[in-house]
JSON list of C-alpha atoms in Angstrom, two decimals:
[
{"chain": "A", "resi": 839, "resn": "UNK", "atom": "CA", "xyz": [-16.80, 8.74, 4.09]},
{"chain": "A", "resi": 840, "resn": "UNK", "atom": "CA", "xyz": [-19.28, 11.11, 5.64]},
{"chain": "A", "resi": 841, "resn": "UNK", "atom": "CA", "xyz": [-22.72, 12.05, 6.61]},
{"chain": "A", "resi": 842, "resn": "UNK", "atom": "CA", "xyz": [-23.86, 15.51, 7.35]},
{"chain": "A", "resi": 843, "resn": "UNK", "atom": "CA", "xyz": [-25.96, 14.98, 10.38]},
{"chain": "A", "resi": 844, "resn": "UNK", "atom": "CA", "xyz": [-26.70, 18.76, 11.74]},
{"chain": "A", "resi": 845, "resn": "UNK", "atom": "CA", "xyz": [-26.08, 21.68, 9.06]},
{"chain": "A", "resi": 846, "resn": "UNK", "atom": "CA", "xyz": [-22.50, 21.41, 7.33]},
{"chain": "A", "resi": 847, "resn": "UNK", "atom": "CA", "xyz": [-20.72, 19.86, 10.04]},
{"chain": "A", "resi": 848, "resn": "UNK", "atom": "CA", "xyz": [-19.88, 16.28, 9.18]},
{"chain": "A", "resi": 849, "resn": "UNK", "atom": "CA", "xyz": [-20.04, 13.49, 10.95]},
{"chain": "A", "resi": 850, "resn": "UNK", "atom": "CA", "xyz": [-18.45, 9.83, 11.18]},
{"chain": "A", "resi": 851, "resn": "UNK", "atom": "CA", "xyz": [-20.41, 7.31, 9.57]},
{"chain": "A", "resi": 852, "resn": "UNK", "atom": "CA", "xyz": [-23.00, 5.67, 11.57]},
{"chain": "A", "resi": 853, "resn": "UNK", "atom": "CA", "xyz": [-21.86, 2.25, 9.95]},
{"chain": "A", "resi": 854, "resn": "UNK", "atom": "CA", "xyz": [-18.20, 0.89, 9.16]},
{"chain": "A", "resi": 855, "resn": "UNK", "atom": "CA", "xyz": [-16.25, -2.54, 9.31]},
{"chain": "A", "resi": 856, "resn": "UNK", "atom": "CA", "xyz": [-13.32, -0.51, 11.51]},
{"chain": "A", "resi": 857, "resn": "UNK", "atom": "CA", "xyz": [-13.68, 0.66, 14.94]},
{"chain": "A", "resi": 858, "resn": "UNK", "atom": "CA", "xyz": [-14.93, 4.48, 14.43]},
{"chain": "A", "resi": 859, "resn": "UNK", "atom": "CA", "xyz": [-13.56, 7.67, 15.82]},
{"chain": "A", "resi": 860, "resn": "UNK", "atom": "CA", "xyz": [-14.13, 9.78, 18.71]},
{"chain": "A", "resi": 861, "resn": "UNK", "atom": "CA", "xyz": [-15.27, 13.28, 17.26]},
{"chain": "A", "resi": 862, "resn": "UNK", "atom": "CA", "xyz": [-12.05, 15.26, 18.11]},
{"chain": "A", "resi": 863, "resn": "UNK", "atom": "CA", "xyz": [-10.11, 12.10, 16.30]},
{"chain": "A", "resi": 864, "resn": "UNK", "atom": "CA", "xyz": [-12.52, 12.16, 13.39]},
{"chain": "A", "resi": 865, "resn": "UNK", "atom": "CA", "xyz": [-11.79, 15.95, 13.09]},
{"chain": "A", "resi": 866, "resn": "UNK", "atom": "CA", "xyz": [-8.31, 15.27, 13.22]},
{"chain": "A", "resi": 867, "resn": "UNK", "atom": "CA", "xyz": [-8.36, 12.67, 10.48]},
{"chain": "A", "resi": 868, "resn": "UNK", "atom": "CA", "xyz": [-10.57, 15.02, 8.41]},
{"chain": "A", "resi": 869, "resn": "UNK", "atom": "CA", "xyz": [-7.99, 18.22, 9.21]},
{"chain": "A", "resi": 870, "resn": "UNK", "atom": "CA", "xyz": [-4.70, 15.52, 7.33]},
{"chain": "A", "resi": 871, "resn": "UNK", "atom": "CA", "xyz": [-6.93, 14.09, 4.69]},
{"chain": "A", "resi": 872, "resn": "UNK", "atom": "CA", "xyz": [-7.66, 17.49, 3.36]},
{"chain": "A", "resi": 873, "resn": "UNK", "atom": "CA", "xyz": [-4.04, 18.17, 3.16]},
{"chain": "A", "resi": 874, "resn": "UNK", "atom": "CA", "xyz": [-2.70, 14.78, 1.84]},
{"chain": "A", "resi": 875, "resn": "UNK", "atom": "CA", "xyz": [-3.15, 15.50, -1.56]},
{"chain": "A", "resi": 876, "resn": "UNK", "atom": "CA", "xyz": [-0.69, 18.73, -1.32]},
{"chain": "A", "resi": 877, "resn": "UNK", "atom": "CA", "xyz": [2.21, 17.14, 0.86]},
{"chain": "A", "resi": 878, "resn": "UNK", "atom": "CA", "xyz": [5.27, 16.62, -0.61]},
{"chain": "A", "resi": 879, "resn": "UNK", "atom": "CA", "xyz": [8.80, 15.02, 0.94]},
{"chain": "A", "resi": 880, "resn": "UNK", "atom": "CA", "xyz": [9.41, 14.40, 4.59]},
{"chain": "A", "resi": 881, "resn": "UNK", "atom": "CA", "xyz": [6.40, 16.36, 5.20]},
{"chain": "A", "resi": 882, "resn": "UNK", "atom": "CA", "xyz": [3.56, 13.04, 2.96]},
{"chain": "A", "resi": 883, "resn": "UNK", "atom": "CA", "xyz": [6.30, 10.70, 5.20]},
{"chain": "A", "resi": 884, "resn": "UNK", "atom": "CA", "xyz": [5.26, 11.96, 8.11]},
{"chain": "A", "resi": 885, "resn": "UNK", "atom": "CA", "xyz": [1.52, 11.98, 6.88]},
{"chain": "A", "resi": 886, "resn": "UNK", "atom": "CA", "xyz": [1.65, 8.57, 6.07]},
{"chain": "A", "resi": 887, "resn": "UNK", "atom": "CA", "xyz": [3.34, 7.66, 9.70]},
{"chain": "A", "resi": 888, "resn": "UNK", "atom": "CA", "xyz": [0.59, 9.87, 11.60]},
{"chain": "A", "resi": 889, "resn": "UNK", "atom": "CA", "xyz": [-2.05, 7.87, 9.65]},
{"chain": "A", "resi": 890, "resn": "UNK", "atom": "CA", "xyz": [-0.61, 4.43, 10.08]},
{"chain": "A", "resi": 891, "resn": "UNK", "atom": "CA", "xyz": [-0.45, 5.35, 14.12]},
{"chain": "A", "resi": 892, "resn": "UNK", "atom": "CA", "xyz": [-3.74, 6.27, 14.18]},
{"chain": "A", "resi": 893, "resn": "UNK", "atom": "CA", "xyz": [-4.66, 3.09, 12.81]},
{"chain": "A", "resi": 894, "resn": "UNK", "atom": "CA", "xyz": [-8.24, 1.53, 12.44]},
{"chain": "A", "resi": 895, "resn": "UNK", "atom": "CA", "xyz": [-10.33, 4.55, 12.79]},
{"chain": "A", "resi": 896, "resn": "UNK", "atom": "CA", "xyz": [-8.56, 6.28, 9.61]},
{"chain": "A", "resi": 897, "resn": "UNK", "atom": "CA", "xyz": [-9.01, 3.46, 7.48]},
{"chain": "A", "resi": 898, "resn": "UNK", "atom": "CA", "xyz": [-12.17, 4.30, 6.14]},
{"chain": "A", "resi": 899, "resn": "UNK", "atom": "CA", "xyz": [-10.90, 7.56, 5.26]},
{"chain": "A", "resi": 900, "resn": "UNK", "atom": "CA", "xyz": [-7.66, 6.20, 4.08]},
{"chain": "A", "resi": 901, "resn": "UNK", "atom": "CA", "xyz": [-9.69, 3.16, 1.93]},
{"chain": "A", "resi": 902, "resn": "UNK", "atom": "CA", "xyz": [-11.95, 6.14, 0.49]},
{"chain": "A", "resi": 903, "resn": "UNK", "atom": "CA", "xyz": [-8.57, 7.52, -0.99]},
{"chain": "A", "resi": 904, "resn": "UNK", "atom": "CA", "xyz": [-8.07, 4.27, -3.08]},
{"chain": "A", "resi": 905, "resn": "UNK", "atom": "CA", "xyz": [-10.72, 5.64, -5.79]},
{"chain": "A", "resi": 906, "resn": "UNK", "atom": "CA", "xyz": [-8.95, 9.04, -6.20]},
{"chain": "A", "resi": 907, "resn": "UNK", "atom": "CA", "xyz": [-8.20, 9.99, -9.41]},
{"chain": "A", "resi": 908, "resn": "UNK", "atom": "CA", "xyz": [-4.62, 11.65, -8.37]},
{"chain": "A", "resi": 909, "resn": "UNK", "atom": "CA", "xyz": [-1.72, 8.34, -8.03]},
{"chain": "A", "resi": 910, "resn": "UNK", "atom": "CA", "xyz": [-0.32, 10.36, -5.55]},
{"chain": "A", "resi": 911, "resn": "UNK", "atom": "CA", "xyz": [-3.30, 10.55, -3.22]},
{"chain": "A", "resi": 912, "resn": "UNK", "atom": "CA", "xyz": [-3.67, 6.14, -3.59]},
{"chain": "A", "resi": 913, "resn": "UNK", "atom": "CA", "xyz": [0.19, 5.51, -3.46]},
{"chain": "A", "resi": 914, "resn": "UNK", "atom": "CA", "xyz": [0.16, 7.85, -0.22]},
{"chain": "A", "resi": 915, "resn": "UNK", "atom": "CA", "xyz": [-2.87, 6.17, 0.77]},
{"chain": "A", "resi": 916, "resn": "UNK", "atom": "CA", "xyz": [-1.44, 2.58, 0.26]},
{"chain": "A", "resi": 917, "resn": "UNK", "atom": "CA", "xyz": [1.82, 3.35, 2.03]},
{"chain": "A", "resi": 918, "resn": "UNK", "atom": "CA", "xyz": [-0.18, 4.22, 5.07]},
{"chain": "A", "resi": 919, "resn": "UNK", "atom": "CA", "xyz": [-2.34, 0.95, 5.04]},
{"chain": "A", "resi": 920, "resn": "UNK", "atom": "CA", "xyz": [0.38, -0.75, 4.12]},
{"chain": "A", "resi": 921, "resn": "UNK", "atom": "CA", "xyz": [2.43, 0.83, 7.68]},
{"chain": "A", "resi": 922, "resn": "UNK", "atom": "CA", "xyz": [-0.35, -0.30, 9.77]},
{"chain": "A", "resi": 923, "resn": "UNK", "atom": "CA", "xyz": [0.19, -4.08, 9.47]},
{"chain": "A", "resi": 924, "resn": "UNK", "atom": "CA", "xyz": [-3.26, -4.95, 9.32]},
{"chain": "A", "resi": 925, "resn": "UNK", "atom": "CA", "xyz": [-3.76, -8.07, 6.92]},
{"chain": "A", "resi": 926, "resn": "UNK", "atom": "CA", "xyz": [-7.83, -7.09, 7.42]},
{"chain": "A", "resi": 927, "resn": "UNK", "atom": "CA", "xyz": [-6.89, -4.58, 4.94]},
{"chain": "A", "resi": 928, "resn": "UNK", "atom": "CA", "xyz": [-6.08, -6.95, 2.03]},
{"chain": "A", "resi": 929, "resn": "UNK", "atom": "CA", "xyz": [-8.93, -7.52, 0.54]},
{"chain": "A", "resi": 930, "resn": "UNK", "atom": "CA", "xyz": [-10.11, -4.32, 0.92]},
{"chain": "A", "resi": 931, "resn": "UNK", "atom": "CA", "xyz": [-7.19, -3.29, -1.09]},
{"chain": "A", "resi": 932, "resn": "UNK", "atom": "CA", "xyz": [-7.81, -6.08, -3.81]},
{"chain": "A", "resi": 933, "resn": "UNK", "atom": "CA", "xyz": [-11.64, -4.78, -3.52]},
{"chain": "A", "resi": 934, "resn": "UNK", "atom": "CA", "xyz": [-10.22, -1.73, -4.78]},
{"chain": "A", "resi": 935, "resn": "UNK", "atom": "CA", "xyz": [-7.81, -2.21, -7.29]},
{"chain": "A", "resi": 936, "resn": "UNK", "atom": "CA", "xyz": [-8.38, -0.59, -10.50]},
{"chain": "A", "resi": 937, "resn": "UNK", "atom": "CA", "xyz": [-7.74, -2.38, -14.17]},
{"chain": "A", "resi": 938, "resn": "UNK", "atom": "CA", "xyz": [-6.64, 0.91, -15.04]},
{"chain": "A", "resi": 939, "resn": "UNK", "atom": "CA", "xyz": [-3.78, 0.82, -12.19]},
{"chain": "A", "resi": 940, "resn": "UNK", "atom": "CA", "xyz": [-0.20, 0.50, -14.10]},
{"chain": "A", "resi": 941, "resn": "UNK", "atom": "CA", "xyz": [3.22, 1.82, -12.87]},
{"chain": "A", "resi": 942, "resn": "UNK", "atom": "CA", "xyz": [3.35, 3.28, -9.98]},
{"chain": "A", "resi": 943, "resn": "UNK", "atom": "CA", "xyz": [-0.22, 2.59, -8.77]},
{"chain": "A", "resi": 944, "resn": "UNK", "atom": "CA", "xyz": [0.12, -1.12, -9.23]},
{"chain": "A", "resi": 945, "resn": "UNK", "atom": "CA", "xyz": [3.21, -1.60, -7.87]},
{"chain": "A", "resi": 946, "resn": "UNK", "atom": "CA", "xyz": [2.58, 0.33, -4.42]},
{"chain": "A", "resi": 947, "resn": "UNK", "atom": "CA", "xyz": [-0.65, -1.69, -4.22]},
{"chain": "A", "resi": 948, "resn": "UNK", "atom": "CA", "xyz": [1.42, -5.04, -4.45]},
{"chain": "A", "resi": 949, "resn": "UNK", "atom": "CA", "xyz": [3.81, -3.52, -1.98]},
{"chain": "A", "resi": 950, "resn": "UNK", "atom": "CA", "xyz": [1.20, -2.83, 0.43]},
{"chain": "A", "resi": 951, "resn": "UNK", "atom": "CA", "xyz": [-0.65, -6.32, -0.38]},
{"chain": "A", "resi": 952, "resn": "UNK", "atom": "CA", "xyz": [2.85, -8.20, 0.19]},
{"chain": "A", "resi": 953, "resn": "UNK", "atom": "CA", "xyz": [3.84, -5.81, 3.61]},
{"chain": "A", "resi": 954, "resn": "UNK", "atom": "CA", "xyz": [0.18, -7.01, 5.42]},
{"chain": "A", "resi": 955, "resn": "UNK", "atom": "CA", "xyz": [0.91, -10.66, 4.12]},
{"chain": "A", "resi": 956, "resn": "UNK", "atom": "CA", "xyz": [-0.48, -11.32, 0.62]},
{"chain": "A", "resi": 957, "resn": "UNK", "atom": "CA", "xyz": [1.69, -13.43, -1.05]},
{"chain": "A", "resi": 958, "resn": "UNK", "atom": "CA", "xyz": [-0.33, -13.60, -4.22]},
{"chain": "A", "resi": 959, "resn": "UNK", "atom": "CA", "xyz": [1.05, -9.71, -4.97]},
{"chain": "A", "resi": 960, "resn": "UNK", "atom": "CA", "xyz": [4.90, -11.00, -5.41]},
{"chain": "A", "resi": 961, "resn": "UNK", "atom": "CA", "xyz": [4.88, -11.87, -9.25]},
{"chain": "A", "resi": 962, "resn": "UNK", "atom": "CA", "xyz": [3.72, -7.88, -9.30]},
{"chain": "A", "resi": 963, "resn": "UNK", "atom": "CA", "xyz": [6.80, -7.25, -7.45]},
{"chain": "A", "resi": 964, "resn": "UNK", "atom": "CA", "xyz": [9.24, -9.68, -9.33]},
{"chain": "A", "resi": 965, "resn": "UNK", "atom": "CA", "xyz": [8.59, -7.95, -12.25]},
{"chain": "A", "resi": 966, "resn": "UNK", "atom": "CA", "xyz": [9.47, -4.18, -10.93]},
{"chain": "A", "resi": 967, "resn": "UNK", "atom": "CA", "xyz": [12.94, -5.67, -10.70]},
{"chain": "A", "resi": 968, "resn": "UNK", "atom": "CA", "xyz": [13.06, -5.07, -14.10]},
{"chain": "A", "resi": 969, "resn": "UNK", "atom": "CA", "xyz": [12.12, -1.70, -14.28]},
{"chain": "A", "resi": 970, "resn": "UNK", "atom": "CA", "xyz": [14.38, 0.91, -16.31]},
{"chain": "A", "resi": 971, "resn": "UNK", "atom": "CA", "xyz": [13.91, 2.82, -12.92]},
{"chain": "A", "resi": 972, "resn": "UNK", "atom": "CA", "xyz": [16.84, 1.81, -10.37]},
{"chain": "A", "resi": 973, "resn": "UNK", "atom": "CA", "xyz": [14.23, 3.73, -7.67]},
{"chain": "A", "resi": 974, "resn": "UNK", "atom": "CA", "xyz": [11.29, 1.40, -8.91]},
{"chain": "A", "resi": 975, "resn": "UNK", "atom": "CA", "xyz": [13.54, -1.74, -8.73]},
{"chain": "A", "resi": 976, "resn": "UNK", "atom": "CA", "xyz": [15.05, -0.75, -5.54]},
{"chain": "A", "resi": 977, "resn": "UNK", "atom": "CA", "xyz": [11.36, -0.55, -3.69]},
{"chain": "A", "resi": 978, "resn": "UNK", "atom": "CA", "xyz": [10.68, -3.76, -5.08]},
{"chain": "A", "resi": 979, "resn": "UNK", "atom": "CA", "xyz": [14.04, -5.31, -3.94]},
{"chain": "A", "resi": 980, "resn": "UNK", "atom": "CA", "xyz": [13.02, -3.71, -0.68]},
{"chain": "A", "resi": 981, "resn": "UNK", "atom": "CA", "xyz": [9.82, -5.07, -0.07]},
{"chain": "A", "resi": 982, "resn": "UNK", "atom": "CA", "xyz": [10.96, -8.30, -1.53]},
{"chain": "A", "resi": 983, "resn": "UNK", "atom": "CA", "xyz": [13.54, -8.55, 1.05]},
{"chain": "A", "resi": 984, "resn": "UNK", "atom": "CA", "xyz": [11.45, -7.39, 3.74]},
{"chain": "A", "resi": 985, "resn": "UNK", "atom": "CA", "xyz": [8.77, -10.25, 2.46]},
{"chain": "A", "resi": 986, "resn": "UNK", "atom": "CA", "xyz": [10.73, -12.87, 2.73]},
{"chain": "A", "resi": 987, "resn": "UNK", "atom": "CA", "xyz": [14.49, -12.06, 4.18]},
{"chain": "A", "resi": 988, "resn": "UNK", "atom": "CA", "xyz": [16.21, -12.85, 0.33]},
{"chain": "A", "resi": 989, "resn": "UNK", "atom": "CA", "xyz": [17.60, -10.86, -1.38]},
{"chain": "A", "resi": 990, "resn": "UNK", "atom": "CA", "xyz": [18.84, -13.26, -4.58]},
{"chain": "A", "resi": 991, "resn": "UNK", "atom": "CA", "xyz": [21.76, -11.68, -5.73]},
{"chain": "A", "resi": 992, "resn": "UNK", "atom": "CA", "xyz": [19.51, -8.88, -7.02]},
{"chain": "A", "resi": 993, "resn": "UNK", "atom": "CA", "xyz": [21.42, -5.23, -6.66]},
{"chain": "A", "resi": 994, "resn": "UNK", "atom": "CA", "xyz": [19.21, -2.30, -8.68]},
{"chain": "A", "resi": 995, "resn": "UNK", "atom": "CA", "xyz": [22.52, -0.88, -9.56]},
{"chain": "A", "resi": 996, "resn": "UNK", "atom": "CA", "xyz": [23.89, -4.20, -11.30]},
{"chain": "A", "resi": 997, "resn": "UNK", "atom": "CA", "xyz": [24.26, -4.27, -14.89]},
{"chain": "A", "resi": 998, "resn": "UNK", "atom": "CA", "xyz": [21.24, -5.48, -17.07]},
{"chain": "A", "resi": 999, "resn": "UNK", "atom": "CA", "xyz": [22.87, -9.03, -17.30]},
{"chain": "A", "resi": 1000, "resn": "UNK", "atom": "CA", "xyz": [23.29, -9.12, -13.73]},
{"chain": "A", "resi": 1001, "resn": "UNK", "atom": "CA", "xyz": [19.76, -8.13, -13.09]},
{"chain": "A", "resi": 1002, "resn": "UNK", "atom": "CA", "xyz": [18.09, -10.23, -15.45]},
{"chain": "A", "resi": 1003, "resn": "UNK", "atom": "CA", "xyz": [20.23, -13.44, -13.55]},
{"chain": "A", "resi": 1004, "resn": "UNK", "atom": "CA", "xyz": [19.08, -12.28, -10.41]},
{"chain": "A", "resi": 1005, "resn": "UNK", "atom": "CA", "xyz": [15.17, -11.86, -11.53]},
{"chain": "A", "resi": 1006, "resn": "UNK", "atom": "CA", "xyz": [15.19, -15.16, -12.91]},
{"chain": "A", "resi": 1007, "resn": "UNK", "atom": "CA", "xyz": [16.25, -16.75, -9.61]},
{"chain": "A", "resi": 1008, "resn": "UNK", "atom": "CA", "xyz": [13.36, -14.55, -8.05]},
{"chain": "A", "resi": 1009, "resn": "UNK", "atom": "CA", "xyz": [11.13, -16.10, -10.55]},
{"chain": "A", "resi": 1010, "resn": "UNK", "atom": "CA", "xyz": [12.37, -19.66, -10.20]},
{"chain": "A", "resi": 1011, "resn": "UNK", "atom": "CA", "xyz": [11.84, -18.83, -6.35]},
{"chain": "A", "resi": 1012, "resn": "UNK", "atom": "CA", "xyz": [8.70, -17.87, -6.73]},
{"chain": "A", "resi": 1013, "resn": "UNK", "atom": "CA", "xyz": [7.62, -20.95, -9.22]},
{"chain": "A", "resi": 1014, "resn": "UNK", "atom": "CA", "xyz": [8.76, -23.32, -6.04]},
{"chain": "A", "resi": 1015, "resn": "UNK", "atom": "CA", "xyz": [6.29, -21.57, -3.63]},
{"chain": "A", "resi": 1016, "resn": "UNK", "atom": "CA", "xyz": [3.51, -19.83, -5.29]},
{"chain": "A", "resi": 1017, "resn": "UNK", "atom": "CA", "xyz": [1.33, -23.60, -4.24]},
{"chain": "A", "resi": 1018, "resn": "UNK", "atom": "CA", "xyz": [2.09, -23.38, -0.86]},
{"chain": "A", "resi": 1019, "resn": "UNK", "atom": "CA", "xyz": [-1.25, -23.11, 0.90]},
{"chain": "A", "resi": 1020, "resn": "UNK", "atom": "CA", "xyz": [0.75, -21.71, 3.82]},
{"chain": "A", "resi": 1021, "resn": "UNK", "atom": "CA", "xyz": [1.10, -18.48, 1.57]},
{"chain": "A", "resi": 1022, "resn": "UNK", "atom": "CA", "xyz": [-2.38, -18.43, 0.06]},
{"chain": "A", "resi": 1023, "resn": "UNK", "atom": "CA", "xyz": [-4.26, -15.09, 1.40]},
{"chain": "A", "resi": 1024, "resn": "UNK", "atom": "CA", "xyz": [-7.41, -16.44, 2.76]}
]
C-alpha cells in the first residue's frame, strides 16, 4: 500500500487505479487503518462510514485489507467498499476472493458484490437464508431485499418449514433471472 520515499515516513503510492490522496488525507487514512483491526461496536460502524465517505482515495488501503488474515479486518473492509457504491470495486473484490473464504467471509463478500451491483453473488446470498444463524439469515434477507425490493415471504424468525418455503421461492426467483444479460456484471 506504501512506499517509503524519505527515511520511515511513508508515502502514497506513486501508481494506483483510484484517484490518490493528498498527504494530510493519506495520513488520515493511515491513522484509521492502523486502528481497524481493534474496533469493536458502534465505534468499526463508524469506521466503516468514515471510510466509505472518504471514498476513492482509501480504496487501495481498504482493497489491501482483503488479504488479511483476521475475518474481521476483510468483513470490516468489505462493508466499507461495499458503503461506497462504487461497482468499479467488483472485480476488484472477485480479484480478491479467497477459496479459503467460508462463513462469514464469503457471505459479506457477496453482500458487498450484490450492494455495488453484482448479481452473480445472489445464489451466495440465497443460501445464507438457511443459516442456523437468525443474524446470518437476517443480513442476507437484508441485502436481498435491498437488491431487489422482495422480500418472498422469507422472515429469519419463521419456523424451519416456513423458511425452507420461502428459500425455495428465492431460488425459483433466482432460476427465472440468473440469464438476464441485464444482470450480468460486465
Amino acid at each position: 500500500m506504501t512506499t517509503r520515499l524519505r527515511g520511515d515516513e511513508p508515502q502514497p503510492r506513486a501508481q494506483s487505479d483510484w484517484i490518490l490522496p493528498s498527504r494530510s488525507l493519506f495520513d488520515e487514512i493511515e491513522a484509521h487503518a492502523k486502528i481497524l483491526p481493534w474496533t469493536h461496536g458502534r465505534d468499526r460502524i463508524d469506521l466503516i462510514t468514515w471510510f466509505a465517505a472518504v471514498g476513492e482515495p482509501a480504496y487501495d488501503t481498504l482493497l489491501g485489507f482483503l488479504t488479511d488474515e483476521r475475518p474481521v479486518v476483510v468483513t470490516t473492509a468489505l462493508a466499507a467498499l461495499g458503503a461506497t457504491g462504487d461497482s468499479r470495486l467488483v472485480q476488484h473484490i472477485r480479484d480478491a476472493e479467497n477459496p479459503q473464504w467460508d462463513g462469514t467471509l464469503l457471505l459479506e463478500s457477496a453482500r458487498t458484490r450484490v450492494r455495488l451491483g453484482d448479481w452473480e453473488a445472489m445464489p451466495v446470498l440465497i443460501s445464507g437464508l438457511e443459516s442456523d444463524e437468525a443474524f446470518v439469515r437476517g443480513l442476507c434477507a437484508q441485502s436481498l431485499f435491498q437488491a431487489t425490493k422482495e422480500k418472498m415471504g422469507f422472515n429469519a424468525h419463521d419456523s424451519l418449514p416456513e423458511r425452507e418455503a420461502a428459500v425455495a421461492r428465492w431460488r425459483s426467483w433466482w432460476k427465472s433471472r440468473e440469464g438476464d444479460e441485464l444482470l450480468a456484471q460486465n
